[in-house]
Amino acid sequence: METIQLEDIEIVYQQQMKELPFRSAELVLVSDYGSRLWYVDVNGVQDTELLEWFGQSEDIRVELYATATDGRTFNGTAYLHPNEPHQAAALRGDGELRET
């Protein structure tokens, strides 16, 4: 398992790109028996309207673009699961996470 601190996240949903402002976020890569799973935990999400929208929407699929604190960039498809009471979100990866 590898954990990577993120400094910037942008998501594309409903044909629009939006920055996801946060206090802290980490990308977790899990390699198990030849498969590679990934997810992002985001804390201190400042855009409460965005969390509310995803909390009420059935379409929670997004394209994720993230920049790590070490400068690496990643992108992939994920599902955004908001946690409105805690101003947090989990993005669960769907398929390959590409490092660009």
mmCIF file with all atom_site columns, C-alpha atoms in Angstrom:
data_model
loop_
_atom_site.group_PDB
_atom_site.id
_atom_site.type_symbol
_atom_site.label_atom_id
_atom_site.label_alt_id
_atom_site.label_comp_id
_atom_site.label_asym_id
_atom_site.label_entity_id
_atom_site.label_seq_id
_atom_site.pdbx_PDB_ins_code
_atom_site.Cartn_x
_atom_site.Cartn_y
_atom_site.Cartn_z
_atom_site.occupancy
_atom_site.B_iso_or_equiv
_atom_site.pdbx_formal_charge
_atom_site.auth_seq_id
_atom_site.auth_comp_id
_atom_site.auth_asym_id
_atom_site.auth_atom_id
_atom_site.pdbx_PDB_model_num
ATOM 1   C CA . MET A 1 1   ? 0.000   0.000   0.000   1.00 0.00 ? 1   MET A CA 1
ATOM 2   C CA . GLU A 1 2   ? 1.285   3.435   -0.958  1.00 0.00 ? 2   GLU A CA 1
ATOM 3   C CA . THR A 1 3   ? -0.063  6.761   0.322   1.00 0.00 ? 3   THR A CA 1
ATOM 4   C CA . ILE A 1 4   ? 0.527   9.974   -1.630  1.00 0.00 ? 4   ILE A CA 1
ATOM 5   C CA . GLN A 1 5   ? -0.347  13.435  -0.289  1.00 0.00 ? 5   GLN A CA 1
ATOM 6   C CA . LEU A 1 6   ? -2.245  15.600  -2.757  1.00 0.00 ? 6   LEU A CA 1
ATOM 7   C CA . GLU A 1 7   ? -2.133  19.361  -3.134  1.00 0.00 ? 7   GLU A CA 1
ATOM 8   C CA . ASP A 1 8   ? -4.701  19.890  -5.893  1.00 0.00 ? 8   ASP A CA 1
ATOM 9   C CA . ILE A 1 9   ? -7.781  18.057  -7.169  1.00 0.00 ? 9   ILE A CA 1
ATOM 10  C CA . GLU A 1 10  ? -10.015 18.876  -10.126 1.00 0.00 ? 10  GLU A CA 1
ATOM 11  C CA . ILE A 1 11  ? -13.051 16.852  -11.115 1.00 0.00 ? 11  ILE A CA 1
ATOM 12  C CA . VAL A 1 12  ? -15.098 16.720  -14.291 1.00 0.00 ? 12  VAL A CA 1
ATOM 13  C CA . TYR A 1 13  ? -18.798 15.926  -13.958 1.00 0.00 ? 13  TYR A CA 1
ATOM 14  C CA . GLN A 1 14  ? -21.937 16.971  -15.823 1.00 0.00 ? 14  GLN A CA 1
ATOM 15  C CA . GLN A 1 15  ? -19.651 18.300  -18.609 1.00 0.00 ? 15  GLN A CA 1
ATOM 16  C CA . GLN A 1 16  ? -17.951 20.844  -16.334 1.00 0.00 ? 16  GLN A CA 1
ATOM 17  C CA . MET A 1 17  ? -14.554 20.960  -14.654 1.00 0.00 ? 17  MET A CA 1
ATOM 18  C CA . LYS A 1 18  ? -14.386 22.147  -11.070 1.00 0.00 ? 18  LYS A CA 1
ATOM 19  C CA . GLU A 1 19  ? -11.606 22.494  -8.526  1.00 0.00 ? 19  GLU A CA 1
ATOM 20  C CA . LEU A 1 20  ? -12.228 20.643  -5.276  1.00 0.00 ? 20  LEU A CA 1
ATOM 21  C CA . PRO A 1 21  ? -10.875 22.874  -2.476  1.00 0.00 ? 21  PRO A CA 1
ATOM 22  C CA . PHE A 1 22  ? -9.780  20.942  0.620   1.00 0.00 ? 22  PHE A CA 1
ATOM 23  C CA . ARG A 1 23  ? -7.676  21.034  3.775   1.00 0.00 ? 23  ARG A CA 1
ATOM 24  C CA . SER A 1 24  ? -5.961  17.667  3.208   1.00 0.00 ? 24  SER A CA 1
ATOM 25  C CA . ALA A 1 25  ? -6.208  14.795  0.743   1.00 0.00 ? 25  ALA A CA 1
ATOM 26  C CA . GLU A 1 26  ? -4.377  11.564  0.177   1.00 0.00 ? 26  GLU A CA 1
ATOM 27  C CA . LEU A 1 27  ? -4.303  9.097   -2.664  1.00 0.00 ? 27  LEU A CA 1
ATOM 28  C CA . VAL A 1 28  ? -4.052  5.488   -1.538  1.00 0.00 ? 28  VAL A CA 1
ATOM 29  C CA . LEU A 1 29  ? -2.792  2.810   -3.933  1.00 0.00 ? 29  LEU A CA 1
ATOM 30  C CA . VAL A 1 30  ? -3.392  -0.805  -2.958  1.00 0.00 ? 30  VAL A CA 1
ATOM 31  C CA . SER A 1 31  ? -1.712  -3.617  -4.874  1.00 0.00 ? 31  SER A CA 1
ATOM 32  C CA . ASP A 1 32  ? -3.093  -7.053  -4.095  1.00 0.00 ? 32  ASP A CA 1
ATOM 33  C CA . TYR A 1 33  ? -2.517  -10.279 -6.035  1.00 0.00 ? 33  TYR A CA 1
ATOM 34  C CA . GLY A 1 34  ? -1.718  -8.479  -9.269  1.00 0.00 ? 34  GLY A CA 1
ATOM 35  C CA . SER A 1 35  ? -4.596  -5.996  -9.152  1.00 0.00 ? 35  SER A CA 1
ATOM 36  C CA . ARG A 1 36  ? -4.224  -2.367  -8.241  1.00 0.00 ? 36  ARG A CA 1
ATOM 37  C CA . LEU A 1 37  ? -7.028  -0.510  -6.455  1.00 0.00 ? 37  LEU A CA 1
ATOM 38  C CA . TRP A 1 38  ? -7.030  3.166   -5.607  1.00 0.00 ? 38  TRP A CA 1
ATOM 39  C CA . TYR A 1 39  ? -9.024  5.758   -3.722  1.00 0.00 ? 39  TYR A CA 1
ATOM 40  C CA . VAL A 1 40  ? -8.718  9.330   -2.492  1.00 0.00 ? 40  VAL A CA 1
ATOM 41  C CA . ASP A 1 41  ? -9.773  10.536  0.957   1.00 0.00 ? 41  ASP A CA 1
ATOM 42  C CA . VAL A 1 42  ? -10.458 14.267  1.113   1.00 0.00 ? 42  VAL A CA 1
ATOM 43  C CA . ASN A 1 43  ? -10.916 16.244  4.359   1.00 0.00 ? 43  ASN A CA 1
ATOM 44  C CA . GLY A 1 44  ? -11.979 19.816  4.963   1.00 0.00 ? 44  GLY A CA 1
ATOM 45  C CA . VAL A 1 45  ? -13.920 20.203  1.720   1.00 0.00 ? 45  VAL A CA 1
ATOM 46  C CA . GLN A 1 46  ? -14.837 23.893  1.554   1.00 0.00 ? 46  GLN A CA 1
ATOM 47  C CA . ASP A 1 47  ? -17.451 23.641  -1.223  1.00 0.00 ? 47  ASP A CA 1
ATOM 48  C CA . THR A 1 48  ? -20.521 22.552  0.749   1.00 0.00 ? 48  THR A CA 1
ATOM 49  C CA . GLU A 1 49  ? -22.797 23.075  -2.274  1.00 0.00 ? 49  GLU A CA 1
ATOM 50  C CA . LEU A 1 50  ? -20.743 20.545  -4.236  1.00 0.00 ? 50  LEU A CA 1
ATOM 51  C CA . LEU A 1 51  ? -20.976 17.979  -1.435  1.00 0.00 ? 51  LEU A CA 1
ATOM 52  C CA . GLU A 1 52  ? -24.717 18.578  -1.207  1.00 0.00 ? 52  GLU A CA 1
ATOM 53  C CA . TRP A 1 53  ? -25.131 18.133  -4.969  1.00 0.00 ? 53  TRP A CA 1
ATOM 54  C CA . PHE A 1 54  ? -23.299 14.797  -4.935  1.00 0.00 ? 54  PHE A CA 1
ATOM 55  C CA . GLY A 1 55  ? -25.268 13.751  -1.846  1.00 0.00 ? 55  GLY A CA 1
ATOM 56  C CA . GLN A 1 56  ? -28.511 14.184  -3.769  1.00 0.00 ? 56  GLN A CA 1
ATOM 57  C CA . SER A 1 57  ? -27.361 12.991  -7.195  1.00 0.00 ? 57  SER A CA 1
ATOM 58  C CA . GLU A 1 58  ? -27.530 9.488   -8.607  1.00 0.00 ? 58  GLU A CA 1
ATOM 59  C CA . ASP A 1 59  ? -24.719 10.341  -11.043 1.00 0.00 ? 59  ASP A CA 1
ATOM 60  C CA . ILE A 1 60  ? -21.625 10.429  -8.835  1.00 0.00 ? 60  ILE A CA 1
ATOM 61  C CA . ARG A 1 61  ? -19.120 9.371   -11.511 1.00 0.00 ? 61  ARG A CA 1
ATOM 62  C CA . VAL A 1 62  ? -16.304 11.877  -12.104 1.00 0.00 ? 62  VAL A CA 1
ATOM 63  C CA . GLU A 1 63  ? -13.032 12.177  -13.948 1.00 0.00 ? 63  GLU A CA 1
ATOM 64  C CA . LEU A 1 64  ? -10.329 12.953  -11.405 1.00 0.00 ? 64  LEU A CA 1
ATOM 65  C CA . TYR A 1 65  ? -7.226  15.053  -12.071 1.00 0.00 ? 65  TYR A CA 1
ATOM 66  C CA . ALA A 1 66  ? -4.888  15.303  -9.096  1.00 0.00 ? 66  ALA A CA 1
ATOM 67  C CA . THR A 1 67  ? -1.460  16.770  -8.388  1.00 0.00 ? 67  THR A CA 1
ATOM 68  C CA . ALA A 1 68  ? 0.692   15.313  -5.623  1.00 0.00 ? 68  ALA A CA 1
ATOM 69  C CA . THR A 1 69  ? 2.838   17.419  -3.319  1.00 0.00 ? 69  THR A CA 1
ATOM 70  C CA . ASP A 1 70  ? 5.909   15.926  -5.057  1.00 0.00 ? 70  ASP A CA 1
ATOM 71  C CA . GLY A 1 71  ? 4.686   17.194  -8.452  1.00 0.00 ? 71  GLY A CA 1
ATOM 72  C CA . ARG A 1 72  ? 3.382   13.942  -9.920  1.00 0.00 ? 72  ARG A CA 1
ATOM 73  C CA . THR A 1 73  ? 0.003   14.137  -11.653 1.00 0.00 ? 73  THR A CA 1
ATOM 74  C CA . PHE A 1 74  ? -2.696  11.473  -11.811 1.00 0.00 ? 74  PHE A CA 1
ATOM 75  C CA . ASN A 1 75  ? -5.995  11.024  -13.579 1.00 0.00 ? 75  ASN A CA 1
ATOM 76  C CA . GLY A 1 76  ? -8.705  8.394   -13.665 1.00 0.00 ? 76  GLY A CA 1
ATOM 77  C CA . THR A 1 77  ? -12.403 7.682   -13.307 1.00 0.00 ? 77  THR A CA 1
ATOM 78  C CA . ALA A 1 78  ? -13.870 7.596   -9.811  1.00 0.00 ? 78  ALA A CA 1
ATOM 79  C CA . TYR A 1 79  ? -17.108 7.775   -7.859  1.00 0.00 ? 79  TYR A CA 1
ATOM 80  C CA . LEU A 1 80  ? -17.436 10.677  -5.437  1.00 0.00 ? 80  LEU A CA 1
ATOM 81  C CA . HIS A 1 81  ? -19.064 9.739   -2.116  1.00 0.00 ? 81  HIS A CA 1
ATOM 82  C CA . PRO A 1 82  ? -19.685 12.876  -0.019  1.00 0.00 ? 82  PRO A CA 1
ATOM 83  C CA . ASN A 1 83  ? -19.685 12.976  3.768   1.00 0.00 ? 83  ASN A CA 1
ATOM 84  C CA . GLU A 1 84  ? -21.502 16.262  4.301   1.00 0.00 ? 84  GLU A CA 1
ATOM 85  C CA . PRO A 1 85  ? -21.565 16.277  8.140   1.00 0.00 ? 85  PRO A CA 1
ATOM 86  C CA . HIS A 1 86  ? -17.760 15.969  8.235   1.00 0.00 ? 86  HIS A CA 1
ATOM 87  C CA . GLN A 1 87  ? -17.045 18.168  5.184   1.00 0.00 ? 87  GLN A CA 1
ATOM 88  C CA . ALA A 1 88  ? -15.249 15.244  3.580   1.00 0.00 ? 88  ALA A CA 1
ATOM 89  C CA . ALA A 1 89  ? -15.445 13.003  0.547   1.00 0.00 ? 89  ALA A CA 1
ATOM 90  C CA . ALA A 1 90  ? -14.128 9.685   -0.677  1.00 0.00 ? 90  ALA A CA 1
ATOM 91  C CA . LEU A 1 91  ? -13.369 9.140   -4.332  1.00 0.00 ? 91  LEU A CA 1
ATOM 92  C CA . ARG A 1 92  ? -13.322 5.432   -5.141  1.00 0.00 ? 92  ARG A CA 1
ATOM 93  C CA . GLY A 1 93  ? -11.329 4.589   -8.226  1.00 0.00 ? 93  GLY A CA 1
ATOM 94  C CA . ASP A 1 94  ? -12.935 2.724   -11.113 1.00 0.00 ? 94  ASP A CA 1
ATOM 95  C CA . GLY A 1 95  ? -10.330 1.114   -13.304 1.00 0.00 ? 95  GLY A CA 1
ATOM 96  C CA . GLU A 1 96  ? -6.845  2.316   -14.062 1.00 0.00 ? 96  GLU A CA 1
ATOM 97  C CA . LEU A 1 97  ? -5.259  5.338   -12.420 1.00 0.00 ? 97  LEU A CA 1
ATOM 98  C CA . ARG A 1 98  ? -2.892  6.964   -14.883 1.00 0.00 ? 98  ARG A CA 1
ATOM 99  C CA . GLU A 1 99  ? 0.234   8.833   -13.826 1.00 0.00 ? 99  GLU A CA 1
ATOM 100 C CA . THR A 1 100 ? 1.010   11.558  -16.330 1.00 0.00 ? 100 THR A CA 1
#
